[in-house]
mmCIF file of C-alpha atoms in Angstrom:
data_model
loop_
_atom_site.group_PDB
_atom_site.id
_atom_site.type_symbol
_atom_site.label_atom_id
_atom_site.label_comp_id
_atom_site.label_asym_id
_atom_site.label_seq_id
_atom_site.Cartn_x
_atom_site.Cartn_y
_atom_site.Cartn_z
ATOM 1 C CA MET S 1 -26.639 -1.093 13.197
ATOM 2 C CA PHE S 2 -25.760 1.310 16.046
ATOM 3 C CA SER S 3 -26.781 -1.395 18.509
ATOM 4 C CA GLU S 4 -24.051 -3.632 17.046
ATOM 5 C CA ILE S 5 -21.234 -1.182 17.925
ATOM 6 C CA ARG S 6 -19.006 -2.517 20.708
ATOM 7 C CA ALA S 7 -16.014 -0.133 20.767
ATOM 8 C CA VAL S 8 -14.896 3.183 19.246
ATOM 9 C CA PHE S 9 -11.220 4.148 19.075
ATOM 10 C CA SER S 10 -9.605 7.400 17.951
ATOM 11 C CA ARG S 11 -7.133 6.803 15.138
ATOM 12 C CA ARG S 12 -4.507 8.629 13.139
ATOM 13 C CA TYR S 13 -4.656 8.639 9.364
ATOM 14 C CA LEU S 14 -1.576 9.815 7.465
ATOM 15 C CA LEU S 15 -0.168 10.920 10.856
ATOM 16 C CA GLN S 16 -3.170 13.186 11.538
ATOM 17 C CA ASN S 17 -5.635 12.622 14.426
ATOM 18 C CA THR S 18 -8.690 12.676 12.177
ATOM 19 C CA ALA S 19 -9.957 9.090 12.121
ATOM 20 C CA LEU S 20 -12.114 6.661 14.097
ATOM 21 C CA GLU S 21 -12.184 2.877 14.136
ATOM 22 C CA VAL S 22 -15.525 1.305 15.024
ATOM 23 C CA PHE S 23 -15.583 -2.315 16.247
ATOM 24 C CA MET S 24 -18.760 -4.331 15.737
ATOM 25 C CA ALA S 25 -20.358 -7.258 17.587
ATOM 26 C CA ASN S 26 -19.415 -9.658 14.765
ATOM 27 C CA ARG S 27 -15.696 -8.889 15.399
ATOM 28 C CA THR S 28 -15.279 -6.792 12.251
ATOM 29 C CA SER S 29 -14.165 -3.174 12.336
ATOM 30 C CA VAL S 30 -14.419 -0.179 10.026
ATOM 31 C CA MET S 31 -12.115 2.835 9.922
ATOM 32 C CA PHE S 32 -13.387 6.300 8.941
ATOM 33 C CA ASN S 33 -11.321 9.396 8.208
ATOM 34 C CA PHE S 34 -12.844 12.866 8.752
ATOM 35 C CA PRO S 35 -11.863 16.412 7.718
ATOM 36 C CA ASP S 36 -10.702 17.489 11.192
ATOM 37 C CA GLN S 37 -10.656 16.650 14.899
ATOM 38 C CA ALA S 38 -13.788 18.683 15.619
ATOM 39 C CA THR S 39 -15.770 16.410 13.289
ATOM 40 C CA VAL S 40 -14.298 13.340 15.003
ATOM 41 C CA LYS S 41 -15.566 14.590 18.354
ATOM 42 C CA LYS S 42 -19.057 15.297 16.968
ATOM 43 C CA VAL S 43 -19.260 11.799 15.492
ATOM 44 C CA VAL S 44 -18.153 10.149 18.757
ATOM 45 C CA TYR S 45 -20.877 12.031 20.630
ATOM 46 C CA SER S 46 -23.512 10.843 18.166
ATOM 47 C CA LEU S 47 -22.496 7.172 18.466
ATOM 48 C CA PRO S 48 -23.502 4.831 21.316
ATOM 49 C CA GLN S 49 -21.663 5.308 24.594
ATOM 50 C CA VAL S 50 -19.423 2.230 24.392
ATOM 51 C CA GLY S 51 -15.957 3.704 24.978
ATOM 52 C CA VAL S 52 -13.246 1.303 23.817
ATOM 53 C CA GLY S 53 -15.253 -1.731 24.849
ATOM 54 C CA THR S 54 -15.177 -3.895 27.946
ATOM 55 C CA SER S 55 -11.869 -5.729 27.498
ATOM 56 C CA TYR S 56 -9.468 -3.257 29.090
ATOM 57 C CA GLY S 57 -11.115 -2.418 32.422
ATOM 58 C CA LEU S 58 -12.122 1.084 31.277
ATOM 59 C CA PRO S 59 -15.498 2.840 31.688
ATOM 60 C CA GLN S 60 -17.775 2.792 28.658
ATOM 61 C CA ALA S 61 -17.748 6.544 28.194
ATOM 62 C CA ARG S 62 -17.380 8.691 25.079
ATOM 63 C CA ARG S 63 -14.426 10.547 26.612
ATOM 64 C CA ILE S 64 -12.569 7.199 26.669
ATOM 65 C CA SER S 65 -12.996 6.930 22.887
ATOM 66 C CA LEU S 66 -11.299 10.334 22.600
ATOM 67 C CA ALA S 67 -8.505 9.550 25.084
ATOM 68 C CA THR S 68 -4.841 9.523 24.055
ATOM 69 C CA PRO S 69 -2.870 6.250 23.943
ATOM 70 C CA ARG S 70 -1.024 7.346 27.098
ATOM 71 C CA GLN S 71 -4.320 7.957 28.926
ATOM 72 C CA LEU S 72 -5.695 4.581 27.822
ATOM 73 C CA TYR S 73 -2.495 2.838 28.900
ATOM 74 C CA LYS S 74 -2.436 4.455 32.339
ATOM 75 C CA SER S 75 -6.146 3.957 33.034
ATOM 76 C CA SER S 76 -6.393 0.367 31.820
ATOM 77 C CA ASN S 77 -5.848 -2.712 33.979
ATOM 78 C CA MET S 78 -4.082 -4.644 31.208
ATOM 79 C CA THR S 79 -0.488 -4.070 32.337
ATOM 80 C CA GLN S 80 -1.301 -5.296 35.830
ATOM 81 C CA ARG S 81 -3.108 -8.311 34.370
ATOM 82 C CA TRP S 82 -0.092 -9.056 32.164
ATOM 83 C CA GLN S 83 2.318 -8.752 35.089
ATOM 84 C CA ARG S 84 0.129 -11.177 37.050
ATOM 85 C CA ARG S 85 0.175 -13.484 33.992
ATOM 86 C CA GLU S 86 -3.592 -13.370 33.638
ATOM 87 C CA ILE S 87 -3.207 -12.577 29.933
ATOM 88 C CA SER S 88 -0.662 -13.863 27.411
ATOM 89 C CA ASN S 89 2.210 -11.943 25.832
ATOM 90 C CA PHE S 90 0.286 -12.108 22.545
ATOM 91 C CA GLU S 91 -2.817 -10.536 24.113
ATOM 92 C CA TYR S 92 -0.771 -7.804 25.783
ATOM 93 C CA LEU S 93 1.035 -6.921 22.557
ATOM 94 C CA MET S 94 -2.306 -6.730 20.733
ATOM 95 C CA PHE S 95 -3.593 -4.407 23.470
ATOM 96 C CA LEU S 96 -0.557 -2.114 23.095
ATOM 97 C CA ASN S 97 -0.847 -2.093 19.301
ATOM 98 C CA THR S 98 -4.562 -1.301 19.519
ATOM 99 C CA ILE S 99 -4.313 1.599 21.967
ATOM 100 C CA ALA S 100 -1.248 2.952 20.117
ATOM 101 C CA GLY S 101 -3.404 3.320 17.001
ATOM 102 C CA ARG S 102 -2.103 0.362 15.039
ATOM 103 C CA THR S 103 -4.857 -1.367 13.123
ATOM 104 C CA TYR S 104 -5.522 -4.097 10.568
ATOM 105 C CA ASN S 105 -7.451 -1.444 8.612
ATOM 106 C CA ASP S 106 -4.395 0.661 7.721
ATOM 107 C CA LEU S 107 -1.317 -0.913 6.139
ATOM 108 C CA ASN S 108 0.723 2.153 7.080
ATOM 109 C CA GLN S 109 0.186 1.458 10.786
ATOM 110 C CA TYR S 110 -0.341 -2.275 10.860
ATOM 111 C CA PRO S 111 0.169 -4.117 14.171
ATOM 112 C CA VAL S 112 3.845 -4.880 14.855
ATOM 113 C CA PHE S 113 5.274 -7.893 16.692
ATOM 114 C CA PRO S 114 8.898 -8.788 17.454
ATOM 115 C CA TRP S 115 11.186 -11.365 15.992
ATOM 116 C CA VAL S 116 11.835 -13.500 19.083
ATOM 117 C CA LEU S 117 13.959 -16.379 17.754
ATOM 118 C CA THR S 118 17.411 -16.404 16.150
ATOM 119 C CA ASN S 119 17.718 -20.110 15.336
ATOM 120 C CA TYR S 120 16.154 -20.965 11.988
ATOM 121 C CA GLU S 121 18.703 -23.660 11.050
ATOM 122 C CA SER S 122 18.426 -26.531 13.585
ATOM 123 C CA GLU S 123 16.447 -29.743 13.180
ATOM 124 C CA GLU S 124 15.245 -29.369 16.766
ATOM 125 C CA LEU S 125 14.593 -26.180 18.726
ATOM 126 C CA ASP S 126 15.199 -26.065 22.470
ATOM 127 C CA LEU S 127 13.103 -23.250 23.947
ATOM 128 C CA THR S 128 15.006 -23.451 27.231
ATOM 129 C CA LEU S 129 18.275 -22.281 25.625
ATOM 130 C CA PRO S 130 18.736 -18.476 25.794
ATOM 131 C CA GLY S 131 21.012 -18.657 22.735
ATOM 132 C CA ASN S 132 18.011 -19.472 20.540
ATOM 133 C CA PHE S 133 16.343 -16.154 21.422
ATOM 134 C CA ARG S 134 16.836 -12.632 20.155
ATOM 135 C CA ASP S 135 18.020 -9.874 22.539
ATOM 136 C CA LEU S 136 14.789 -7.922 23.026
ATOM 137 C CA SER S 137 16.566 -4.964 24.648
ATOM 138 C CA LYS S 138 17.895 -3.874 21.235
ATOM 139 C CA PRO S 139 16.129 -2.841 18.034
ATOM 140 C CA ILE S 140 16.615 -5.134 15.032
ATOM 141 C CA GLY S 141 19.245 -2.774 13.606
ATOM 142 C CA ALA S 142 21.449 -3.015 16.697
ATOM 143 C CA LEU S 143 21.550 -6.812 17.064
ATOM 144 C CA ASN S 144 24.492 -7.301 14.699
ATOM 145 C CA PRO S 145 27.469 -5.456 16.324
ATOM 146 C CA LYS S 146 29.074 -4.522 12.974
ATOM 147 C CA ARG S 147 25.846 -3.108 11.613
ATOM 148 C CA ALA S 148 25.218 -1.291 14.909
ATOM 149 C CA VAL S 149 28.563 0.508 14.468
ATOM 150 C CA PHE S 150 27.512 1.550 10.941
ATOM 151 C CA TYR S 151 24.235 3.051 12.202
ATOM 152 C CA ALA S 152 25.877 4.759 15.187
ATOM 153 C CA GLU S 153 28.486 6.371 12.914
ATOM 154 C CA ARG S 154 25.781 7.523 10.493
ATOM 155 C CA TYR S 155 24.055 9.341 13.363
ATOM 156 C CA GLU S 156 27.215 10.786 14.929
ATOM 157 C CA THR S 157 28.687 12.086 11.659
ATOM 158 C CA TRP S 158 25.421 13.556 10.322
ATOM 159 C CA GLU S 159 25.947 16.525 8.012
ATOM 160 C CA ASP S 160 22.577 17.062 6.303
ATOM 161 C CA ASP S 161 21.144 20.414 7.411
ATOM 162 C CA GLN S 162 17.795 19.615 5.748
ATOM 163 C CA SER S 163 17.001 16.649 7.996
ATOM 164 C CA PRO S 164 17.525 15.756 11.668
ATOM 165 C CA PRO S 165 19.969 12.852 12.156
ATOM 166 C CA TYR S 166 18.708 9.288 12.266
ATOM 167 C CA HIS S 167 20.083 5.755 12.516
ATOM 168 C CA TYR S 168 17.695 4.178 9.984
ATOM 169 C CA ASN S 169 16.337 5.505 6.702
ATOM 170 C CA THR S 170 13.765 2.715 6.625
ATOM 171 C CA HIS S 171 11.368 1.489 9.319
ATOM 172 C CA TYR S 172 10.495 -1.619 11.319
ATOM 173 C CA SER S 173 6.890 -1.502 10.069
ATOM 174 C CA THR S 174 5.723 -0.262 6.644
ATOM 175 C CA ALA S 175 2.868 -0.952 4.250
ATOM 176 C CA THR S 176 5.413 -2.474 1.861
ATOM 177 C CA SER S 177 6.798 -4.882 4.440
ATOM 178 C CA THR S 178 3.321 -5.953 5.569
ATOM 179 C CA LEU S 179 2.267 -6.660 1.985
ATOM 180 C CA SER S 180 5.483 -8.565 1.320
ATOM 181 C CA TRP S 181 4.882 -10.836 4.349
ATOM 182 C CA LEU S 182 1.270 -11.520 3.297
ATOM 183 C CA VAL S 183 1.629 -11.522 -0.500
ATOM 184 C CA ARG S 184 0.360 -15.122 -0.873
ATOM 185 C CA ILE S 185 -3.089 -14.513 0.642
ATOM 186 C CA GLU S 186 -6.012 -12.266 -0.256
ATOM 187 C CA PRO S 187 -6.811 -9.449 0.006
ATOM 188 C CA PHE S 188 -3.089 -8.691 0.356
ATOM 189 C CA THR S 189 -2.166 -10.223 -3.011
ATOM 190 C CA THR S 190 -4.511 -7.771 -4.722
ATOM 191 C CA PHE S 191 -3.248 -4.862 -2.595
ATOM 192 C CA PHE S 192 0.345 -5.782 -3.489
ATOM 193 C CA LEU S 193 -0.385 -6.013 -7.233
ATOM 194 C CA ASN S 194 -2.337 -2.732 -7.187
ATOM 195 C CA ALA S 195 0.642 -1.009 -5.565
ATOM 196 C CA ASN S 196 3.138 -2.495 -8.044
ATOM 197 C CA ASP S 197 1.577 -2.004 -11.488
ATOM 198 C CA GLY S 198 0.047 -5.463 -11.471
ATOM 199 C CA LYS S 199 3.366 -7.266 -10.959
ATOM 200 C CA PHE S 200 4.831 -9.374 -8.170
ATOM 201 C CA ASP S 201 8.156 -8.271 -6.725
ATOM 202 C CA HIS S 202 11.556 -9.427 -7.991
ATOM 203 C CA PRO S 203 11.888 -13.069 -6.824
ATOM 204 C CA ASP S 204 15.026 -12.262 -4.805
ATOM 205 C CA ARG S 205 13.068 -9.651 -2.843
ATOM 206 C CA THR S 206 9.956 -11.792 -2.383
ATOM 207 C CA PHE S 207 9.447 -13.356 1.049
ATOM 208 C CA SER S 208 10.518 -16.925 0.286
ATOM 209 C CA SER S 209 12.299 -18.222 3.399
ATOM 210 C CA VAL S 210 12.003 -17.443 7.112
ATOM 211 C CA ALA S 211 15.726 -18.076 7.672
ATOM 212 C CA ARG S 212 16.676 -15.916 4.685
ATOM 213 C CA SER S 213 14.461 -13.043 5.929
ATOM 214 C CA TRP S 214 16.054 -13.261 9.376
ATOM 215 C CA ARG S 215 19.580 -13.207 7.878
ATOM 216 C CA THR S 216 18.697 -10.210 5.716
ATOM 217 C CA SER S 217 17.334 -8.362 8.739
ATOM 218 C CA GLN S 218 20.735 -8.866 10.390
ATOM 219 C CA ARG S 219 22.968 -7.945 7.435
ATOM 220 C CA ASP S 220 21.227 -5.573 5.041
ATOM 221 C CA THR S 221 21.554 -1.933 6.153
ATOM 222 C CA SER S 222 18.171 -1.130 4.569
ATOM 223 C CA ASP S 223 16.236 -3.930 6.312
ATOM 224 C CA VAL S 224 15.195 -3.465 9.941
ATOM 225 C CA LYS S 225 11.748 -5.083 9.671
ATOM 226 C CA GLU S 226 10.028 -6.564 12.683
ATOM 227 C CA LEU S 227 7.193 -9.077 12.264
ATOM 228 C CA ILE S 228 3.397 -8.893 12.154
ATOM 229 C CA PRO S 229 0.950 -10.797 14.425
ATOM 230 C CA GLU S 230 0.160 -13.330 11.686
ATOM 231 C CA PHE S 231 3.561 -14.980 12.239
ATOM 232 C CA TYR S 232 2.081 -16.213 15.508
ATOM 233 C CA TYR S 233 -1.325 -17.474 14.361
ATOM 234 C CA LEU S 234 -1.773 -17.726 10.569
ATOM 235 C CA PRO S 235 -0.105 -20.754 8.921
ATOM 236 C CA GLU S 236 -1.895 -19.988 5.622
ATOM 237 C CA MET S 237 0.406 -16.998 5.001
ATOM 238 C CA PHE S 238 3.303 -19.377 4.299
ATOM 239 C CA VAL S 239 1.492 -21.396 1.618
ATOM 240 C CA ASN S 240 1.088 -20.418 -2.047
ATOM 241 C CA SER S 241 -2.349 -22.047 -2.121
ATOM 242 C CA ASN S 242 -3.466 -19.974 -5.128
ATOM 243 C CA GLY S 243 -0.504 -21.107 -7.234
ATOM 244 C CA TYR S 244 0.827 -17.635 -8.043
ATOM 245 C CA ASN S 245 3.869 -17.494 -10.317
ATOM 246 C CA LEU S 246 6.317 -15.729 -7.988
ATOM 247 C CA GLY S 247 9.350 -16.328 -10.206
ATOM 248 C CA VAL S 248 12.807 -17.856 -9.775
ATOM 249 C CA ARG S 249 15.554 -16.431 -7.551
ATOM 250 C CA GLU S 250 19.072 -15.831 -8.870
ATOM 251 C CA ASP S 251 20.209 -18.980 -7.028
ATOM 252 C CA GLU S 252 17.697 -20.838 -9.272
ATOM 253 C CA VAL S 253 15.283 -21.567 -6.432
ATOM 254 C CA VAL S 254 11.621 -21.382 -7.517
ATOM 255 C CA VAL S 255 9.644 -19.099 -5.187
ATOM 256 C CA ASN S 256 6.530 -20.970 -4.096
ATOM 257 C CA ASP S 257 5.616 -21.817 -0.477
ATOM 258 C CA VAL S 258 7.763 -20.103 2.148
ATOM 259 C CA ASP S 259 10.728 -22.255 3.210
ATOM 260 C CA LEU S 260 10.390 -22.990 6.909
ATOM 261 C CA PRO S 261 13.124 -23.765 9.450
ATOM 262 C CA PRO S 262 14.037 -27.488 9.724
ATOM 263 C CA TRP S 263 12.411 -27.573 13.176
ATOM 264 C CA ALA S 264 9.015 -26.879 11.573
ATOM 265 C CA LYS S 265 7.831 -29.648 9.269
ATOM 266 C CA LYS S 266 4.723 -27.734 8.229
ATOM 267 C CA PRO S 267 3.331 -24.174 8.606
ATOM 268 C CA GLU S 268 1.169 -25.197 11.574
ATOM 269 C CA ASP S 269 4.339 -26.365 13.375
ATOM 270 C CA PHE S 270 6.078 -23.070 12.691
ATOM 271 C CA VAL S 271 3.202 -20.965 14.013
ATOM 272 C CA ARG S 272 2.756 -23.198 17.072
ATOM 273 C CA ILE S 273 6.470 -23.206 17.996
ATOM 274 C CA ASN S 274 6.878 -19.496 17.249
ATOM 275 C CA ARG S 275 3.899 -18.805 19.537
ATOM 276 C CA MET S 276 5.404 -21.053 22.232
ATOM 277 C CA ALA S 277 8.615 -19.017 21.938
ATOM 278 C CA LEU S 278 6.653 -15.769 22.295
ATOM 279 C CA GLU S 279 5.017 -17.086 25.468
ATOM 280 C CA SER S 280 8.234 -18.611 26.865
ATOM 281 C CA GLU S 281 9.746 -17.633 30.188
ATOM 282 C CA PHE S 282 12.733 -16.046 28.449
ATOM 283 C CA VAL S 283 10.574 -13.738 26.317
ATOM 284 C CA SER S 284 8.191 -13.013 29.205
ATOM 285 C CA CYS S 285 11.117 -11.681 31.249
ATOM 286 C CA GLN S 286 12.549 -9.559 28.407
ATOM 287 C CA LEU S 287 9.507 -8.358 26.453
ATOM 288 C CA HIS S 288 9.112 -5.114 28.430
ATOM 289 C CA GLN S 289 12.421 -3.942 26.926
ATOM 290 C CA TRP S 290 11.163 -4.331 23.356
ATOM 291 C CA ILE S 291 7.928 -2.595 24.374
ATOM 292 C CA ASP S 292 10.008 0.376 25.601
ATOM 293 C CA LEU S 293 11.588 0.641 22.132
ATOM 294 C CA ILE S 294 8.380 0.385 20.102
ATOM 295 C CA PHE S 295 5.713 1.889 22.354
ATOM 296 C CA GLY S 296 7.559 3.437 25.295
ATOM 297 C CA TYR S 297 10.147 5.929 26.462
ATOM 298 C CA LYS S 298 12.879 4.798 24.041
ATOM 299 C CA GLN S 299 10.923 5.890 20.949
ATOM 300 C CA ARG S 300 12.229 9.469 20.899
ATOM 301 C CA GLY S 301 14.754 11.825 22.434
ATOM 302 C CA PRO S 302 18.048 11.004 24.191
ATOM 303 C CA GLU S 303 16.899 7.509 25.214
ATOM 304 C CA ALA S 304 16.161 6.646 21.565
ATOM 305 C CA VAL S 305 19.619 7.904 20.570
ATOM 306 C CA ARG S 306 21.262 5.816 23.294
ATOM 307 C CA ALA S 307 19.275 2.739 22.269
ATOM 308 C CA LEU S 308 20.175 3.151 18.551
ATOM 309 C CA ASN S 309 16.465 3.576 17.863
ATOM 310 C CA VAL S 310 16.073 6.801 15.824
ATOM 311 C CA PHE S 311 14.242 6.568 12.498
ATOM 312 C CA HIS S 312 13.749 9.036 9.641
ATOM 313 C CA TYR S 313 12.010 12.112 11.029
ATOM 314 C CA LEU S 314 9.054 11.823 8.613
ATOM 315 C CA THR S 315 7.997 8.557 10.291
ATOM 316 C CA TYR S 316 7.141 10.400 13.526
ATOM 317 C CA GLU S 317 3.805 12.006 14.312
ATOM 318 C CA GLY S 318 4.054 15.796 14.494
ATOM 319 C CA SER S 319 7.090 16.020 12.207
ATOM 320 C CA VAL S 320 5.130 17.810 9.483
ATOM 321 C CA ASN S 321 2.453 20.451 9.960
ATOM 322 C CA LEU S 322 -0.212 19.847 7.329
ATOM 323 C CA GLY S 323 -2.559 22.415 8.819
#
């Protein structure tokens, strides 16, 4: 089995640096959590010397498996390859998610991708029109000017001595949001039901329409969700192929398959066009700004405040000492 190991990454679990994710030759991966960082190091040094694999231009050394996300980012050749357009936007975002510790094996730190389109109403979608694209220099919560004012005022008039100020009391990526996006397919259906006493969500809260979810993310002050990678490759997530009874919304619409924009006649169309949008020239020129918000220098501190990008303090690593 050791000979099948292709990459070993350090991971956080419950915001603590005590886990490892081991990637195998058959493209599966397993995540392990350990009592402390010392144990993590011992385990890495008893596994094969594979580093984080061969994809990122890094040496296959055990110290690479123990490197920080910043060290992996600076040492890798992926940013240069992306700038030279040798890899796609999708591949680069997966690289950033992976080195940042986001993983398909932990719903609390699932890979995050951006909404890139704003037009979910037209019969046809012109990917050369800038007006059809989201402003990637702003977090979801700051796209609607009225809502941005609400969040800015919340931060500026903060009076709670028990908590540092924030713009958002929810987050762009949570286990709940991931399960809600993927509720129609296993194993996520089972995960969702296990987390909710065996019941599906209220039909009005269930993911039932792409356009409706986009509108909610622009209007509701408690919804600042970004997307997950599956929006760009997994048409099955939009189909209720198992025939689950997901209920009836208050507007008397039966929740079944996800309603797609008129420009997508079937789920495969939606995924294909959404992926084309992600790889478009417009997004390619703007994506670095979204990366700064999610993975870069606008995550914390004065730049995060200026960018309207401060979340509840408990969502940040290092905010609680569990030692």
